[in-house]
Amino acid sequence: MLRDSGLPPVEQLMAIEAPVPFDPIMSGPLGDQVTVMNDVMRQYGLRFELSEFDSRVITQVIDRETGDVVRQIPAEEMLTIAQAFAENQGRLLDDSA
């Protein structure tokens, strides 16, 4: 439970310092840039992540009062479809004919 610090919920969560587990996707130069962008854009309700599948940058618009994701670009469904296509590449053709 968060104590009332006078900050909106998102800022309360951001103020909590928790250990960050090692993430190989975020450890490279692109990950460093995403971290810098997150530090700058957090105040505007924007968050950036890297897709685990293809290191694609995912942009999320965050409701600063509730911390909920309002919009994600590309949408989660599109990421799932792209991953399914990549995993099934070459299996779309019937080679029995």
mmCIF file of N, CA and C in Angstrom:
data_model
loop_
_atom_site.group_PDB
_atom_site.id
_atom_site.type_symbol
_atom_site.label_atom_id
_atom_site.label_comp_id
_atom_site.label_asym_id
_atom_site.label_seq_id
_atom_site.Cartn_x
_atom_site.Cartn_y
_atom_site.Cartn_z
ATOM 1 N N MET A 1 0.841 -1.181 0.000
ATOM 2 C CA MET A 1 0.000 0.000 0.000
ATOM 3 C C MET A 1 0.881 1.237 0.000
ATOM 4 N N LEU A 2 0.550 2.170 -0.870
ATOM 5 C CA LEU A 2 1.301 3.414 -0.936
ATOM 6 C C LEU A 2 0.768 4.386 0.094
ATOM 7 N N ARG A 3 1.680 5.061 0.752
ATOM 8 C CA ARG A 3 1.230 6.068 1.707
ATOM 9 C C ARG A 3 0.977 7.368 0.966
ATOM 10 N N ASP A 4 0.146 8.221 1.511
ATOM 11 C CA ASP A 4 -0.210 9.466 0.844
ATOM 12 C C ASP A 4 0.943 10.442 0.978
ATOM 13 N N SER A 5 1.607 10.684 -0.148
ATOM 14 C CA SER A 5 2.742 11.606 -0.147
ATOM 15 C C SER A 5 2.365 12.928 -0.802
ATOM 16 N N GLY A 6 1.100 13.046 -1.207
ATOM 17 C CA GLY A 6 0.672 14.250 -1.887
ATOM 18 C C GLY A 6 0.955 14.205 -3.377
ATOM 19 N N LEU A 7 1.598 13.146 -3.854
ATOM 20 C CA LEU A 7 1.889 12.982 -5.276
ATOM 21 C C LEU A 7 0.790 12.155 -5.926
ATOM 22 N N PRO A 8 0.511 12.384 -7.216
ATOM 23 C CA PRO A 8 -0.413 11.494 -7.932
ATOM 24 C C PRO A 8 0.132 10.069 -7.909
ATOM 25 N N PRO A 9 -0.743 9.044 -8.090
ATOM 26 C CA PRO A 9 -0.319 7.637 -7.979
ATOM 27 C C PRO A 9 0.882 7.268 -8.837
ATOM 28 N N VAL A 10 0.939 7.749 -10.073
ATOM 29 C CA VAL A 10 2.067 7.384 -10.944
ATOM 30 C C VAL A 10 3.378 7.908 -10.380
ATOM 31 N N GLU A 11 3.378 9.157 -9.923
ATOM 32 C CA GLU A 11 4.600 9.730 -9.367
ATOM 33 C C GLU A 11 5.001 9.016 -8.076
ATOM 34 N N GLN A 12 3.993 8.542 -7.303
ATOM 35 C CA GLN A 12 4.307 7.775 -6.096
ATOM 36 C C GLN A 12 5.041 6.492 -6.481
ATOM 37 N N LEU A 13 4.518 5.805 -7.512
ATOM 38 C CA LEU A 13 5.159 4.566 -7.949
ATOM 39 C C LEU A 13 6.551 4.828 -8.504
ATOM 40 N N MET A 14 6.706 5.931 -9.222
ATOM 41 C CA MET A 14 8.004 6.252 -9.807
ATOM 42 C C MET A 14 9.018 6.635 -8.737
ATOM 43 N N ALA A 15 8.524 7.128 -7.595
ATOM 44 C CA ALA A 15 9.419 7.549 -6.531
ATOM 45 C C ALA A 15 9.971 6.354 -5.756
ATOM 46 N N ILE A 16 9.315 5.197 -5.863
ATOM 47 C CA ILE A 16 9.774 4.000 -5.159
ATOM 48 C C ILE A 16 10.998 3.464 -5.884
ATOM 49 N N GLU A 17 12.068 3.304 -5.174
ATOM 50 C CA GLU A 17 13.278 2.772 -5.788
ATOM 51 C C GLU A 17 13.340 1.282 -5.509
ATOM 52 N N ALA A 18 13.182 0.503 -6.562
ATOM 53 C CA ALA A 18 13.229 -0.942 -6.450
ATOM 54 C C ALA A 18 14.372 -1.437 -7.314
ATOM 55 N N PRO A 19 14.979 -2.555 -6.934
ATOM 56 C CA PRO A 19 16.050 -3.093 -7.773
ATOM 57 C C PRO A 19 15.496 -3.462 -9.141
ATOM 58 N N VAL A 20 16.231 -3.123 -10.183
ATOM 59 C CA VAL A 20 15.815 -3.416 -11.546
ATOM 60 C C VAL A 20 16.552 -4.664 -11.997
ATOM 61 N N PRO A 21 15.809 -5.734 -12.369
ATOM 62 C CA PRO A 21 16.482 -6.946 -12.826
ATOM 63 C C PRO A 21 17.190 -6.704 -14.154
ATOM 64 N N PHE A 22 18.250 -7.480 -14.398
ATOM 65 C CA PHE A 22 18.993 -7.354 -15.647
ATOM 66 C C PHE A 22 18.097 -7.748 -16.805
ATOM 67 N N ASP A 23 18.035 -6.906 -17.806
ATOM 68 C CA ASP A 23 17.239 -7.146 -18.997
ATOM 69 C C ASP A 23 18.156 -7.042 -20.203
ATOM 70 N N PRO A 24 18.480 -8.179 -20.851
ATOM 71 C CA PRO A 24 19.426 -8.133 -21.963
ATOM 72 C C PRO A 24 18.962 -7.247 -23.111
ATOM 73 N N ILE A 25 17.666 -7.097 -23.310
ATOM 74 C CA ILE A 25 17.148 -6.256 -24.387
ATOM 75 C C ILE A 25 17.452 -4.795 -24.118
ATOM 76 N N MET A 26 17.338 -4.374 -22.867
ATOM 77 C CA MET A 26 17.536 -2.973 -22.512
ATOM 78 C C MET A 26 18.992 -2.657 -22.190
ATOM 79 N N SER A 27 19.901 -3.633 -22.299
ATOM 80 C CA SER A 27 21.282 -3.396 -21.889
ATOM 81 C C SER A 27 22.161 -2.803 -22.988
ATOM 82 N N GLY A 28 21.701 -2.771 -24.227
ATOM 83 C CA GLY A 28 22.508 -2.249 -25.326
ATOM 84 C C GLY A 28 22.313 -0.759 -25.522
ATOM 85 N N PRO A 29 22.904 -0.215 -26.593
ATOM 86 C CA PRO A 29 22.798 1.218 -26.873
ATOM 87 C C PRO A 29 21.363 1.676 -27.090
ATOM 88 N N LEU A 30 20.547 0.846 -27.767
ATOM 89 C CA LEU A 30 19.145 1.210 -27.971
ATOM 90 C C LEU A 30 18.404 1.241 -26.641
ATOM 91 N N GLY A 31 18.710 0.297 -25.778
ATOM 92 C CA GLY A 31 18.109 0.273 -24.444
ATOM 93 C C GLY A 31 18.486 1.497 -23.631
ATOM 94 N N ASP A 32 19.735 1.943 -23.786
ATOM 95 C CA ASP A 32 20.169 3.155 -23.093
ATOM 96 C C ASP A 32 19.368 4.366 -23.562
ATOM 97 N N GLN A 33 19.141 4.458 -24.867
ATOM 98 C CA GLN A 33 18.370 5.570 -25.417
ATOM 99 C C GLN A 33 16.923 5.531 -24.941
ATOM 100 N N VAL A 34 16.342 4.331 -24.869
ATOM 101 C CA VAL A 34 14.965 4.188 -24.383
ATOM 102 C C VAL A 34 14.885 4.633 -22.927
ATOM 103 N N THR A 35 15.877 4.290 -22.130
ATOM 104 C CA THR A 35 15.897 4.707 -20.730
ATOM 105 C C THR A 35 15.954 6.227 -20.614
ATOM 106 N N VAL A 36 16.782 6.865 -21.424
ATOM 107 C CA VAL A 36 16.876 8.328 -21.411
ATOM 108 C C VAL A 36 15.543 8.943 -21.828
ATOM 109 N N MET A 37 14.935 8.410 -22.895
ATOM 110 C CA MET A 37 13.639 8.934 -23.340
ATOM 111 C C MET A 37 12.589 8.782 -22.251
ATOM 112 N N ASN A 38 12.587 7.652 -21.551
ATOM 113 C CA ASN A 38 11.616 7.444 -20.475
ATOM 114 C C ASN A 38 11.805 8.456 -19.356
ATOM 115 N N ASP A 39 13.055 8.749 -19.012
ATOM 116 C CA ASP A 39 13.317 9.728 -17.961
ATOM 117 C C ASP A 39 12.774 11.106 -18.329
ATOM 118 N N VAL A 40 12.913 11.484 -19.600
ATOM 119 C CA VAL A 40 12.470 12.800 -20.050
ATOM 120 C C VAL A 40 10.957 12.854 -20.240
ATOM 121 N N MET A 41 10.381 11.815 -20.824
ATOM 122 C CA MET A 41 8.977 11.858 -21.234
ATOM 123 C C MET A 41 7.996 11.385 -20.161
ATOM 124 N N ARG A 42 8.494 10.840 -19.057
ATOM 125 C CA ARG A 42 7.616 10.354 -17.986
ATOM 126 C C ARG A 42 6.640 11.426 -17.527
ATOM 127 N N GLN A 43 7.118 12.658 -17.425
ATOM 128 C CA GLN A 43 6.267 13.747 -16.943
ATOM 129 C C GLN A 43 5.110 14.048 -17.895
ATOM 130 N N TYR A 44 5.222 13.620 -19.155
ATOM 131 C CA TYR A 44 4.165 13.849 -20.141
ATOM 132 C C TYR A 44 3.245 12.642 -20.312
ATOM 133 N N GLY A 45 3.470 11.605 -19.517
ATOM 134 C CA GLY A 45 2.616 10.427 -19.594
ATOM 135 C C GLY A 45 2.973 9.496 -20.729
ATOM 136 N N LEU A 46 4.228 9.501 -21.154
ATOM 137 C CA LEU A 46 4.673 8.597 -22.206
ATOM 138 C C LEU A 46 5.717 7.637 -21.653
ATOM 139 N N ARG A 47 5.640 6.391 -22.116
ATOM 140 C CA ARG A 47 6.627 5.386 -21.717
ATOM 141 C C ARG A 47 7.015 4.600 -22.959
ATOM 142 N N PHE A 48 8.281 4.270 -23.054
ATOM 143 C CA PHE A 48 8.796 3.521 -24.193
ATOM 144 C C PHE A 48 9.381 2.209 -23.690
ATOM 145 N N GLU A 49 9.172 1.155 -24.472
ATOM 146 C CA GLU A 49 9.716 -0.159 -24.154
ATOM 147 C C GLU A 49 10.269 -0.762 -25.439
ATOM 148 N N LEU A 50 11.075 -1.777 -25.283
ATOM 149 C CA LEU A 50 11.560 -2.537 -26.435
ATOM 150 C C LEU A 50 10.869 -3.889 -26.435
ATOM 151 N N SER A 51 10.372 -4.282 -27.592
ATOM 152 C CA SER A 51 9.740 -5.584 -27.738
ATOM 153 C C SER A 51 10.792 -6.667 -27.525
ATOM 154 N N GLU A 52 10.465 -7.674 -26.731
ATOM 155 C CA GLU A 52 11.392 -8.784 -26.507
ATOM 156 C C GLU A 52 11.598 -9.581 -27.783
ATOM 157 N N PHE A 53 10.595 -9.604 -28.634
ATOM 158 C CA PHE A 53 10.640 -10.421 -29.847
ATOM 159 C C PHE A 53 11.600 -9.861 -30.889
ATOM 160 N N ASP A 54 11.463 -8.570 -31.219
ATOM 161 C CA ASP A 54 12.271 -8.025 -32.309
ATOM 162 C C ASP A 54 12.901 -6.675 -31.981
ATOM 163 N N SER A 55 12.976 -6.326 -30.720
ATOM 164 C CA SER A 55 13.562 -5.066 -30.254
ATOM 165 C C SER A 55 12.903 -3.844 -30.889
ATOM 166 N N ARG A 56 11.642 -3.971 -31.237
ATOM 167 C CA ARG A 56 10.869 -2.857 -31.776
ATOM 168 C C ARG A 56 10.487 -1.927 -30.622
ATOM 169 N N VAL A 57 10.535 -0.628 -30.862
ATOM 170 C CA VAL A 57 10.160 0.330 -29.819
ATOM 171 C C VAL A 57 8.646 0.371 -29.711
ATOM 172 N N ILE A 58 8.151 0.191 -28.504
ATOM 173 C CA ILE A 58 6.726 0.241 -28.208
ATOM 174 C C ILE A 58 6.476 1.523 -27.423
ATOM 175 N N THR A 59 5.508 2.314 -27.875
ATOM 176 C CA THR A 59 5.173 3.567 -27.215
ATOM 177 C C THR A 59 3.856 3.390 -26.473
ATOM 178 N N GLN A 60 3.830 3.789 -25.213
ATOM 179 C CA GLN A 60 2.609 3.711 -24.426
ATOM 180 C C GLN A 60 2.250 5.100 -23.907
ATOM 181 N N VAL A 61 0.958 5.434 -24.024
ATOM 182 C CA VAL A 61 0.434 6.659 -23.445
ATOM 183 C C VAL A 61 -0.190 6.253 -22.111
ATOM 184 N N ILE A 62 0.274 6.889 -21.032
ATOM 185 C CA ILE A 62 -0.117 6.512 -19.677
ATOM 186 C C ILE A 62 -1.006 7.590 -19.069
ATOM 187 N N ASP A 63 -2.087 7.164 -18.421
ATOM 188 C CA ASP A 63 -2.902 8.096 -17.639
ATOM 189 C C ASP A 63 -2.095 8.432 -16.392
ATOM 190 N N ARG A 64 -1.689 9.675 -16.260
ATOM 191 C CA ARG A 64 -0.788 10.058 -15.157
ATOM 192 C C ARG A 64 -1.464 9.982 -13.803
ATOM 193 N N GLU A 65 -2.780 10.028 -13.749
ATOM 194 C CA GLU A 65 -3.460 9.943 -12.460
ATOM 195 C C GLU A 65 -3.621 8.508 -11.980
ATOM 196 N N THR A 66 -3.893 7.583 -12.904
ATOM 197 C CA THR A 66 -4.142 6.194 -12.501
ATOM 198 C C THR A 66 -2.977 5.258 -12.806
ATOM 199 N N GLY A 67 -2.115 5.653 -13.752
ATOM 200 C CA GLY A 67 -1.017 4.784 -14.151
ATOM 201 C C GLY A 67 -1.422 3.750 -15.184
ATOM 202 N N ASP A 68 -2.679 3.782 -15.646
ATOM 203 C CA ASP A 68 -3.165 2.834 -16.648
ATOM 204 C C ASP A 68 -2.654 3.192 -18.030
ATOM 205 N N VAL A 69 -2.453 2.159 -18.855
ATOM 206 C CA VAL A 69 -2.068 2.380 -20.242
ATOM 207 C C VAL A 69 -3.327 2.774 -21.006
ATOM 208 N N VAL A 70 -3.325 3.976 -21.599
ATOM 209 C CA VAL A 70 -4.453 4.472 -22.367
ATOM 210 C C VAL A 70 -4.377 3.958 -23.798
ATOM 211 N N ARG A 71 -3.176 3.961 -24.354
ATOM 212 C CA ARG A 71 -2.973 3.548 -25.746
ATOM 213 C C ARG A 71 -1.569 3.007 -25.889
ATOM 214 N N GLN A 72 -1.426 1.998 -26.722
ATOM 215 C CA GLN A 72 -0.109 1.432 -27.007
ATOM 216 C C GLN A 72 0.064 1.356 -28.515
ATOM 217 N N ILE A 73 1.241 1.760 -28.976
ATOM 218 C CA ILE A 73 1.544 1.751 -30.406
ATOM 219 C C ILE A 73 2.861 1.004 -30.610
ATOM 220 N N PRO A 74 2.914 -0.065 -31.385
ATOM 221 C CA PRO A 74 1.794 -0.783 -31.972
ATOM 222 C C PRO A 74 1.012 -1.517 -30.891
ATOM 223 N N ALA A 75 -0.248 -1.811 -31.197
ATOM 224 C CA ALA A 75 -1.125 -2.494 -30.247
ATOM 225 C C ALA A 75 -0.585 -3.886 -29.925
ATOM 226 N N GLU A 76 -0.906 -4.372 -28.751
ATOM 227 C CA GLU A 76 -0.451 -5.695 -28.309
ATOM 228 C C GLU A 76 -0.863 -6.777 -29.305
ATOM 229 N N GLU A 77 -2.059 -6.657 -29.858
ATOM 230 C CA GLU A 77 -2.538 -7.641 -30.828
ATOM 231 C C GLU A 77 -1.663 -7.654 -32.080
ATOM 232 N N MET A 78 -1.233 -6.487 -32.526
ATOM 233 C CA MET A 78 -0.375 -6.418 -33.713
ATOM 234 C C MET A 78 0.989 -7.037 -33.444
ATOM 235 N N LEU A 79 1.512 -6.856 -32.240
ATOM 236 C CA LEU A 79 2.789 -7.486 -31.887
ATOM 237 C C LEU A 79 2.664 -9.006 -31.892
ATOM 238 N N THR A 80 1.531 -9.504 -31.381
ATOM 239 C CA THR A 80 1.286 -10.948 -31.354
ATOM 240 C C THR A 80 1.177 -11.505 -32.764
ATOM 241 N N ILE A 81 0.464 -10.788 -33.649
ATOM 242 C CA ILE A 81 0.321 -11.225 -35.036
ATOM 243 C C ILE A 81 1.679 -11.233 -35.737
ATOM 244 N N ALA A 82 2.472 -10.178 -35.549
ATOM 245 C CA ALA A 82 3.789 -10.100 -36.181
ATOM 246 C C ALA A 82 4.677 -11.251 -35.720
ATOM 247 N N GLN A 83 4.624 -11.574 -34.440
ATOM 248 C CA GLN A 83 5.436 -12.670 -33.916
ATOM 249 C C GLN A 83 4.969 -14.001 -34.496
ATOM 250 N N ALA A 84 3.655 -14.192 -34.593
ATOM 251 C CA ALA A 84 3.124 -15.441 -35.149
ATOM 252 C C ALA A 84 3.546 -15.605 -36.611
ATOM 253 N N PHE A 85 3.477 -14.512 -37.391
ATOM 254 C CA PHE A 85 3.923 -14.582 -38.785
ATOM 255 C C PHE A 85 5.403 -14.926 -38.872
ATOM 256 N N ALA A 86 6.217 -14.316 -38.049
ATOM 257 C CA ALA A 86 7.658 -14.571 -38.088
ATOM 258 C C ALA A 86 7.969 -16.013 -37.701
ATOM 259 N N GLU A 87 7.259 -16.528 -36.714
ATOM 260 C CA GLU A 87 7.509 -17.905 -36.265
ATOM 261 C C GLU A 87 7.037 -18.923 -37.293
ATOM 262 N N ASN A 88 6.015 -18.577 -38.066
ATOM 263 C CA ASN A 88 5.444 -19.511 -39.041
ATOM 264 C C ASN A 88 5.892 -19.230 -40.463
ATOM 265 N N GLN A 89 6.892 -18.384 -40.620
ATOM 266 C CA GLN A 89 7.382 -18.042 -41.955
ATOM 267 C C GLN A 89 7.858 -19.313 -42.657
ATOM 268 N N GLY A 90 7.408 -19.497 -43.863
ATOM 269 C CA GLY A 90 7.770 -20.704 -44.602
ATOM 270 C C GLY A 90 6.775 -21.823 -44.423
ATOM 271 N N ARG A 91 5.943 -21.750 -43.416
ATOM 272 C CA ARG A 91 4.935 -22.789 -43.186
ATOM 273 C C ARG A 91 3.588 -22.406 -43.794
ATOM 274 N N LEU A 92 3.532 -21.249 -44.431
ATOM 275 C CA LEU A 92 2.271 -20.786 -44.985
ATOM 276 C C LEU A 92 1.950 -21.445 -46.330
ATOM 277 N N LEU A 93 2.957 -22.032 -46.952
ATOM 278 C CA LEU A 93 2.747 -22.695 -48.235
ATOM 279 C C LEU A 93 2.595 -24.195 -48.039
ATOM 280 N N ASP A 94 1.705 -24.783 -48.806
ATOM 281 C CA ASP A 94 1.487 -26.228 -48.751
ATOM 282 C C ASP A 94 2.437 -26.887 -49.754
ATOM 283 N N ASP A 95 3.419 -27.622 -49.255
ATOM 284 C CA ASP A 95 4.413 -28.228 -50.145
ATOM 285 C C ASP A 95 4.018 -29.633 -50.590
ATOM 286 N N SER A 96 2.823 -30.069 -50.267
ATOM 287 C CA SER A 96 2.407 -31.426 -50.650
ATOM 288 C C SER A 96 1.852 -31.466 -52.065
ATOM 289 N N ALA A 97 1.609 -30.330 -52.677
ATOM 290 C CA ALA A 97 1.024 -30.320 -54.030
ATOM 291 C C ALA A 97 2.046 -30.577 -55.091
#
